Amino acid sequence: FTMLKLSFMYFLILGTCADVYNLPVESGKTYLLRIVNAALNEELFFKIAGHKLTVVEVDATYVKPFKIETIVIAPGQTTNVLLNANQKSGKYLVAASPFMDAPVAVDNLTATATLHYTGTLAATPTILTTPPPKNATQIANNFISSLRGLNSKKYPVNVPLTVDHSLIFTVGLGINPCPSCKAANGSRVVAAINNVTFIMPTIALLQAHYFNIKGVFTTDFPANPPHVFNYSGPGPANLNTETGTKVYRLPFNATVQVVLQDTGIIAPENHPVHLHGFNFFVVGRGVGNFNPKIDPKNFNLVDPVERNTIGVPAGGWTAFRFRADNPGKKTISYTTRVNLISKLKNWLEKLGTK
């Protein structure tokens, strides 16, 4: 197979910046491309001129195969596609471009490579393709909604059908005092989940738990937003967050549903979110505010896609389920573009023994 590593900030494909990378193919053959988004913040569109891609796997789990012209991939995600070299001999443009459907400035540039059929002359003009607009939400949704778990006898989809712990986490930004931040008038932008900004401890949480070291963390992380407001709107007047090293405790083997709700505080944006130590089943997503009475009725509990990293849509929400069968301190972490590398970690603590 060929692995394509996409990096947005310098727009690289396979680490190539100065020279355009050439992907050689032979007519009539089928190639497996493993596409990795190695960017920090941006979700990326990926397409190859004149060719459809058959998606077969995401985040190392099989999906029901489907053909599509453009895929979208969030930072940290992987997507495996089959490329059938079934076009006439020539050179075809490979393009990776940013997807950002929120009012956040991005460098709207495109990383390029070429698909080069064997025997094509070097002087042959490259067949071009037009990348999607950076705010092409429908193209992104078309790909995301096409993802379904394989759910075969050999590769079943073991999504939890009942839920022991139902959690709603708002993800977004806040503004906290910072006396040393002179350029920002004594304040700074921080990341938060459920209005809690994580403080990194000096002692590892797993170490503190195992050796019963007191004072390292507390177990009062809120299961629901402590302040209810129009999450997809501009936000409350007070943008301060609570700070602390907080965890949410889960019994071993408990079934968990997590709804991640983007907020419009400062600006809505899509958040790549990773759950350490687990795969999870993406059962639903939508725009606006999650409605706990209506939206779960539309959850896919038959063949949801299994992932370890998900993009929370700008101004929307996504829901996933998993079983807490990997004891230890695990984090839900995400990055935001507004404060670039500010990362919040919400620790989920799995207790009990097998």
CSV table of C-alpha atoms in Angstrom, one decimal:
chain,number,residue,atom,x,y,z
A,1,PHE,CA,0.0,0.0,0.0
A,2,THR,CA,1.0,3.7,-0.2
A,3,MET,CA,0.6,5.9,2.8
A,4,LEU,CA,-0.1,9.6,2.3
A,5,LYS,CA,0.7,11.8,5.2
A,6,LEU,CA,-1.2,15.2,5.0
A,7,SER,CA,0.2,18.2,6.9
A,8,PHE,CA,-1.7,21.4,6.7
A,9,MET,CA,0.4,24.1,8.2
A,10,TYR,CA,3.1,23.8,5.5
A,11,PHE,CA,0.8,21.9,3.0
A,12,LEU,CA,2.8,18.8,2.7
A,13,ILE,CA,2.0,15.4,1.1
A,14,LEU,CA,4.5,12.7,2.2
A,15,GLY,CA,6.7,15.5,3.6
A,16,THR,CA,7.2,17.0,0.1
A,17,CYS,CA,7.3,20.8,0.0
A,18,ALA,CA,9.7,22.0,-2.7
A,19,ASP,CA,9.0,19.3,-5.2
A,20,VAL,CA,5.7,17.8,-6.2
A,21,TYR,CA,5.4,14.2,-5.1
A,22,ASN,CA,4.7,11.7,-7.9
A,23,LEU,CA,2.6,8.6,-7.1
A,24,PRO,CA,3.4,6.0,-9.8
A,25,VAL,CA,0.6,3.7,-10.9
A,26,GLU,CA,0.1,1.1,-13.6
A,27,SER,CA,-3.0,1.0,-15.7
A,28,GLY,CA,-5.5,-1.7,-14.6
A,29,LYS,CA,-4.1,-2.2,-11.1
A,30,THR,CA,-5.8,-1.4,-7.8
A,31,TYR,CA,-3.9,0.4,-5.0
A,32,LEU,CA,-4.6,0.7,-1.3
A,33,LEU,CA,-3.9,4.3,-0.1
A,34,ARG,CA,-3.7,4.9,3.6
A,35,ILE,CA,-4.4,8.5,4.2
A,36,VAL,CA,-3.3,10.1,7.5
A,37,ASN,CA,-4.1,13.7,8.5
A,38,ALA,CA,-0.9,14.8,10.4
A,39,ALA,CA,-2.0,18.4,10.7
A,40,LEU,CA,-2.5,20.1,14.0
A,41,ASN,CA,-5.9,21.7,13.6
A,42,GLU,CA,-7.5,21.6,10.2
A,43,GLU,CA,-9.8,19.0,8.8
A,44,LEU,CA,-8.8,18.3,5.2
A,45,PHE,CA,-10.5,17.5,1.9
A,46,PHE,CA,-8.7,14.9,-0.3
A,47,LYS,CA,-9.4,14.0,-3.9
A,48,ILE,CA,-7.7,12.8,-7.1
A,49,ALA,CA,-8.6,14.2,-10.4
A,50,GLY,CA,-10.7,11.9,-12.6
A,51,HIS,CA,-10.8,9.1,-10.1
A,52,LYS,CA,-13.3,7.9,-7.5
A,53,LEU,CA,-12.0,6.5,-4.2
A,54,THR,CA,-13.5,3.3,-2.6
A,55,VAL,CA,-13.5,3.9,1.2
A,56,VAL,CA,-12.9,0.6,3.0
A,57,GLU,CA,-11.5,1.5,6.5
A,58,VAL,CA,-11.2,4.3,8.9
A,59,ASP,CA,-9.1,4.5,12.1
A,60,ALA,CA,-8.1,0.8,11.5
A,61,THR,CA,-11.7,-0.5,11.5
A,62,TYR,CA,-13.5,-1.8,8.4
A,63,VAL,CA,-16.5,0.1,6.9
A,64,LYS,CA,-19.1,-0.9,4.3
A,65,PRO,CA,-17.2,0.0,1.1
A,66,PHE,CA,-18.5,3.0,-0.9
A,67,LYS,CA,-17.2,5.1,-3.7
A,68,ILE,CA,-16.8,8.9,-3.5
A,69,GLU,CA,-14.9,11.7,-5.2
A,70,THR,CA,-13.9,13.6,-2.0
A,71,ILE,CA,-13.1,12.5,1.5
A,72,VAL,CA,-12.7,14.6,4.6
A,73,ILE,CA,-10.3,13.7,7.3
A,74,ALA,CA,-9.8,15.3,10.7
A,75,PRO,CA,-6.4,15.6,12.5
A,76,GLY,CA,-5.3,12.3,13.8
A,77,GLN,CA,-7.7,10.3,11.7
A,78,THR,CA,-6.8,7.7,9.1
A,79,THR,CA,-8.7,6.6,6.1
A,80,ASN,CA,-7.9,3.6,3.8
A,81,VAL,CA,-9.2,3.8,0.2
A,82,LEU,CA,-8.9,1.7,-2.9
A,83,LEU,CA,-7.7,3.5,-6.0
A,84,ASN,CA,-8.5,1.8,-9.3
A,85,ALA,CA,-6.1,3.0,-12.0
A,86,ASN,CA,-8.7,2.8,-14.7
A,87,GLN,CA,-8.3,6.1,-16.5
A,88,LYS,CA,-6.3,6.8,-19.7
A,89,SER,CA,-2.6,7.2,-19.3
A,90,GLY,CA,-1.5,10.6,-18.0
A,91,LYS,CA,-0.8,12.6,-14.9
A,92,TYR,CA,-3.6,13.5,-12.5
A,93,LEU,CA,-3.6,16.1,-9.7
A,94,VAL,CA,-3.9,14.9,-6.1
A,95,ALA,CA,-5.2,17.7,-3.9
A,96,ALA,CA,-5.6,18.2,-0.1
A,97,SER,CA,-7.3,21.4,1.0
A,98,PRO,CA,-8.7,22.8,4.3
A,99,PHE,CA,-12.3,22.3,5.4
A,100,MET,CA,-13.5,25.1,7.7
A,101,ASP,CA,-17.2,26.0,7.8
A,102,ALA,CA,-16.9,28.4,10.8
A,103,PRO,CA,-16.0,32.1,10.7
A,104,VAL,CA,-12.4,31.3,11.6
A,105,ALA,CA,-9.5,32.5,9.4
A,106,VAL,CA,-7.5,29.8,7.7
A,107,ASP,CA,-4.8,29.7,5.0
A,108,ASN,CA,-7.0,28.6,2.2
A,109,LEU,CA,-4.1,26.8,0.3
A,110,THR,CA,-3.9,23.5,-1.4
A,111,ALA,CA,-1.3,20.8,-1.0
A,112,THR,CA,-0.7,18.9,-4.3
A,113,ALA,CA,0.9,15.8,-5.7
A,114,THR,CA,0.4,13.9,-9.0
A,115,LEU,CA,-0.8,10.5,-9.8
A,116,HIS,CA,1.5,9.4,-12.6
A,117,TYR,CA,0.6,6.5,-14.9
A,118,THR,CA,3.5,4.4,-16.0
A,119,GLY,CA,4.7,5.4,-19.5
A,120,THR,CA,3.4,8.9,-19.3
A,121,LEU,CA,5.9,11.5,-20.7
A,122,ALA,CA,7.2,14.0,-18.3
A,123,ALA,CA,6.0,16.9,-20.5
A,124,THR,CA,2.4,15.6,-20.5
A,125,PRO,CA,0.1,18.3,-19.0
A,126,THR,CA,-1.4,17.3,-15.6
A,127,ILE,CA,-5.2,16.8,-15.6
A,128,LEU,CA,-6.5,19.2,-12.9
A,129,THR,CA,-9.3,19.1,-10.3
A,130,THR,CA,-10.9,21.9,-8.4
A,131,PRO,CA,-10.7,21.5,-4.6
A,132,PRO,CA,-14.0,22.0,-2.7
A,133,PRO,CA,-14.6,25.5,-1.2
A,134,LYS,CA,-13.2,25.6,2.3
A,135,ASN,CA,-16.8,25.9,3.7
A,136,ALA,CA,-18.2,23.0,1.6
A,137,THR,CA,-20.3,21.5,4.5
A,138,GLN,CA,-22.4,19.4,2.3
A,139,ILE,CA,-19.4,17.7,0.7
A,140,ALA,CA,-18.1,16.9,4.1
A,141,ASN,CA,-21.4,15.7,5.4
A,142,ASN,CA,-21.8,13.5,2.3
A,143,PHE,CA,-18.7,11.6,3.2
A,144,ILE,CA,-19.3,11.4,7.0
A,145,SER,CA,-22.9,10.2,6.6
A,146,SER,CA,-21.7,7.5,4.2
A,147,LEU,CA,-19.6,5.8,6.9
A,148,ARG,CA,-21.1,2.7,8.2
A,149,GLY,CA,-19.6,-0.2,10.2
A,150,LEU,CA,-19.1,-3.4,8.3
A,151,ASN,CA,-21.2,-5.3,10.8
A,152,SER,CA,-20.5,-8.8,9.4
A,153,LYS,CA,-20.3,-12.1,11.2
A,154,LYS,CA,-16.6,-11.8,11.3
A,155,TYR,CA,-16.5,-8.1,12.0
A,156,PRO,CA,-19.6,-7.3,14.1
A,157,VAL,CA,-20.5,-3.8,15.4
A,158,ASN,CA,-20.8,-4.3,19.2
A,159,VAL,CA,-22.3,-0.9,19.9
A,160,PRO,CA,-23.8,-0.7,23.4
A,161,LEU,CA,-27.6,-0.8,23.2
A,162,THR,CA,-28.1,0.3,26.8
A,163,VAL,CA,-26.3,3.1,28.6
A,164,ASP,CA,-25.1,3.2,32.2
A,165,HIS,CA,-23.6,6.7,32.1
A,166,SER,CA,-25.0,9.4,29.8
A,167,LEU,CA,-22.7,12.4,29.5
A,168,ILE,CA,-23.1,15.7,27.7
A,169,PHE,CA,-19.8,17.7,27.3
A,170,THR,CA,-19.7,21.2,25.9
A,171,VAL,CA,-16.4,21.9,24.1
A,172,GLY,CA,-15.2,25.3,23.3
A,173,LEU,CA,-13.3,28.4,24.6
A,174,GLY,CA,-13.3,30.8,27.5
A,175,ILE,CA,-11.4,33.8,28.7
A,176,ASN,CA,-9.6,33.8,32.0
A,177,PRO,CA,-7.5,36.4,33.9
A,178,CYS,CA,-3.8,36.4,33.1
A,179,PRO,CA,-1.9,39.3,34.8
A,180,SER,CA,1.2,38.6,32.7
A,181,CYS,CA,-0.6,38.7,29.4
A,182,LYS,CA,0.0,42.5,28.7
A,183,ALA,CA,-0.8,42.3,25.0
A,184,ALA,CA,-4.2,40.8,25.8
A,185,ASN,CA,-5.2,43.3,28.4
A,186,GLY,CA,-4.5,40.9,31.3
A,187,SER,CA,-6.6,37.9,29.9
A,188,ARG,CA,-6.1,34.9,27.8
A,189,VAL,CA,-8.1,32.5,25.7
A,190,VAL,CA,-8.4,29.0,27.2
A,191,ALA,CA,-10.0,25.7,26.2
A,192,ALA,CA,-12.7,24.1,28.2
A,193,ILE,CA,-15.1,21.1,28.5
A,194,ASN,CA,-18.2,21.8,30.5
A,195,ASN,CA,-16.6,25.1,31.5
A,196,VAL,CA,-13.6,23.3,33.1
A,197,THR,CA,-10.1,24.1,32.0
A,198,PHE,CA,-7.7,21.3,32.9
A,199,ILE,CA,-4.7,22.0,35.0
A,200,MET,CA,-1.8,19.6,34.3
A,201,PRO,CA,-0.7,17.9,37.6
A,202,THR,CA,2.9,17.4,38.6
A,203,ILE,CA,2.2,13.8,39.6
A,204,ALA,CA,0.7,11.4,37.0
A,205,LEU,CA,-3.0,10.7,37.7
A,206,LEU,CA,-2.6,7.0,37.4
A,207,GLN,CA,0.3,7.1,39.8
A,208,ALA,CA,-1.8,9.2,42.3
A,209,HIS,CA,-4.7,6.7,42.0
A,210,TYR,CA,-2.6,3.6,42.4
A,211,PHE,CA,-0.6,4.9,45.4
A,212,ASN,CA,-3.6,6.7,46.9
A,213,ILE,CA,-1.8,10.1,46.8
A,214,LYS,CA,-4.2,12.7,48.0
A,215,GLY,CA,-4.6,16.2,46.6
A,216,VAL,CA,-3.6,15.5,43.0
A,217,PHE,CA,-7.1,15.4,41.5
A,218,THR,CA,-10.8,15.6,42.4
A,219,THR,CA,-13.6,13.4,41.1
A,220,ASP,CA,-16.2,16.1,40.6
A,221,PHE,CA,-16.0,16.7,36.9
A,222,PRO,CA,-19.6,17.5,35.8
A,223,ALA,CA,-21.5,15.0,33.7
A,224,ASN,CA,-23.5,17.8,32.2
A,225,PRO,CA,-22.9,21.5,31.4
A,226,PRO,CA,-23.0,23.4,34.7
A,227,HIS,CA,-24.5,26.5,32.8
A,228,VAL,CA,-27.3,25.9,30.3
A,229,PHE,CA,-27.4,28.5,27.5
A,230,ASN,CA,-27.9,28.6,23.7
A,231,TYR,CA,-24.7,26.7,23.0
A,232,SER,CA,-24.7,27.4,19.2
A,233,GLY,CA,-25.2,31.1,20.0
A,234,PRO,CA,-22.7,33.8,21.1
A,235,GLY,CA,-22.5,32.5,24.6
A,236,PRO,CA,-23.1,34.0,28.1
A,237,ALA,CA,-21.8,37.3,29.3
A,238,ASN,CA,-19.3,35.8,31.7
A,239,LEU,CA,-16.7,33.9,29.7
A,240,ASN,CA,-14.6,32.8,32.7
A,241,THR,CA,-14.0,29.1,33.1
A,242,GLU,CA,-13.4,27.0,36.2
A,243,THR,CA,-9.9,25.5,36.5
A,244,GLY,CA,-8.9,22.3,38.1
A,245,THR,CA,-7.6,18.7,37.7
A,246,LYS,CA,-11.0,16.9,37.7
A,247,VAL,CA,-11.9,13.4,36.6
A,248,TYR,CA,-15.2,11.6,36.0
A,249,ARG,CA,-15.3,8.1,37.5
A,250,LEU,CA,-16.7,5.2,35.6
A,251,PRO,CA,-17.1,1.6,36.9
A,252,PHE,CA,-15.3,-1.1,35.0
A,253,ASN,CA,-17.3,-2.4,32.1
A,254,ALA,CA,-19.9,0.4,32.3
A,255,THR,CA,-21.5,1.5,29.0
A,256,VAL,CA,-21.1,5.1,28.3
A,257,GLN,CA,-22.7,7.6,25.9
A,258,VAL,CA,-20.9,10.9,25.3
A,259,VAL,CA,-22.5,13.9,23.5
A,260,LEU,CA,-19.9,16.5,22.5
A,261,GLN,CA,-21.6,19.9,21.9
A,262,ASP,CA,-19.7,22.7,20.2
A,263,THR,CA,-20.2,26.2,21.6
A,264,GLY,CA,-20.2,29.6,19.9
A,265,ILE,CA,-18.2,31.2,22.7
A,266,ILE,CA,-15.8,33.6,20.9
A,267,ALA,CA,-16.4,31.6,17.7
A,268,PRO,CA,-17.8,28.2,16.8
A,269,GLU,CA,-15.3,25.8,15.2
A,270,ASN,CA,-14.9,22.2,14.4
A,271,HIS,CA,-12.9,20.3,17.0
A,272,PRO,CA,-10.9,17.1,16.4
A,273,VAL,CA,-11.5,15.0,19.5
A,274,HIS,CA,-9.6,11.8,20.6
A,275,LEU,CA,-10.5,9.3,23.3
A,276,HIS,CA,-7.3,7.7,24.5
A,277,GLY,CA,-7.3,3.9,25.0
A,278,PHE,CA,-10.6,3.2,23.3
A,279,ASN,CA,-12.5,3.0,20.0
A,280,PHE,CA,-16.0,4.2,20.1
A,281,PHE,CA,-19.1,4.0,18.0
A,282,VAL,CA,-20.4,7.3,16.4
A,283,VAL,CA,-24.2,7.0,16.8
A,284,GLY,CA,-25.3,10.5,15.8
A,285,ARG,CA,-24.4,14.0,14.9
A,286,GLY,CA,-26.3,17.2,14.0
A,287,VAL,CA,-26.3,21.0,13.8
A,288,GLY,CA,-27.4,23.4,16.5
A,289,ASN,CA,-28.1,22.3,20.1
A,290,PHE,CA,-28.4,18.6,21.0
A,291,ASN,CA,-31.9,17.8,22.1
A,292,PRO,CA,-31.8,14.8,24.6
A,293,LYS,CA,-35.5,14.0,24.1
A,294,ILE,CA,-35.6,14.1,20.2
A,295,ASP,CA,-32.1,13.4,18.8
A,296,PRO,CA,-31.5,10.0,20.4
A,297,LYS,CA,-34.5,8.6,18.5
A,298,ASN,CA,-32.5,9.0,15.3
A,299,PHE,CA,-29.3,7.4,16.6
A,300,ASN,CA,-27.8,4.6,14.4
A,301,LEU,CA,-27.5,1.6,16.7
A,302,VAL,CA,-27.3,-0.9,13.9
A,303,ASP,CA,-24.1,-0.2,12.0
A,304,PRO,CA,-22.4,2.9,13.4
A,305,VAL,CA,-18.9,3.6,12.3
A,306,GLU,CA,-16.2,2.7,14.9
A,307,ARG,CA,-13.4,5.4,15.4
A,308,ASN,CA,-10.9,6.7,17.9
A,309,THR,CA,-10.9,10.3,16.7
A,310,ILE,CA,-13.9,12.4,15.7
A,311,GLY,CA,-14.5,15.9,14.4
A,312,VAL,CA,-17.2,17.8,16.3
A,313,PRO,CA,-19.0,19.9,13.7
A,314,ALA,CA,-18.9,23.7,14.1
A,315,GLY,CA,-22.0,24.9,15.8
A,316,GLY,CA,-23.2,21.3,16.2
A,317,TRP,CA,-22.8,18.1,18.1
A,318,THR,CA,-21.7,14.5,17.8
A,319,ALA,CA,-22.6,11.5,20.0
A,320,PHE,CA,-20.7,8.2,20.6
A,321,ARG,CA,-20.9,5.2,22.8
A,322,PHE,CA,-18.2,2.8,24.2
A,323,ARG,CA,-17.7,0.3,26.9
A,324,ALA,CA,-15.3,1.2,29.7
A,325,ASP,CA,-13.3,-2.0,29.7
A,326,ASN,CA,-9.8,-0.6,29.7
A,327,PRO,CA,-9.0,0.4,33.4
A,328,GLY,CA,-6.9,3.4,34.0
A,329,LYS,CA,-6.9,7.2,33.5
A,330,LYS,CA,-7.9,8.0,30.0
A,331,THR,CA,-8.3,11.4,28.4
A,332,ILE,CA,-10.7,13.0,26.0
A,333,SER,CA,-8.5,15.6,24.4
A,334,TYR,CA,-9.0,18.2,21.6
A,335,THR,CA,-7.2,21.1,20.0
A,336,THR,CA,-8.5,24.4,19.0
A,337,ARG,CA,-7.3,26.8,16.3
A,338,VAL,CA,-8.1,30.0,18.1
A,339,ASN,CA,-5.5,29.4,20.8
A,340,LEU,CA,-3.5,27.1,18.4
A,341,ILE,CA,-2.1,24.5,20.8
A,342,SER,CA,-4.1,25.0,23.9
A,343,LYS,CA,-5.3,21.5,24.8
A,344,LEU,CA,-7.8,20.5,27.3
A,345,LYS,CA,-7.8,17.1,28.8
A,346,ASN,CA,-10.8,15.7,30.5
A,347,TRP,CA,-9.8,12.6,32.4
A,348,LEU,CA,-12.2,9.6,32.5
A,349,GLU,CA,-11.3,7.3,35.3
A,350,LYS,CA,-12.1,3.6,34.9
A,351,LEU,CA,-12.3,1.7,38.2
A,352,GLY,CA,-12.6,-1.9,39.1
A,353,THR,CA,-10.8,-5.1,38.1
A,354,LYS,CA,-11.6,-7.8,35.6
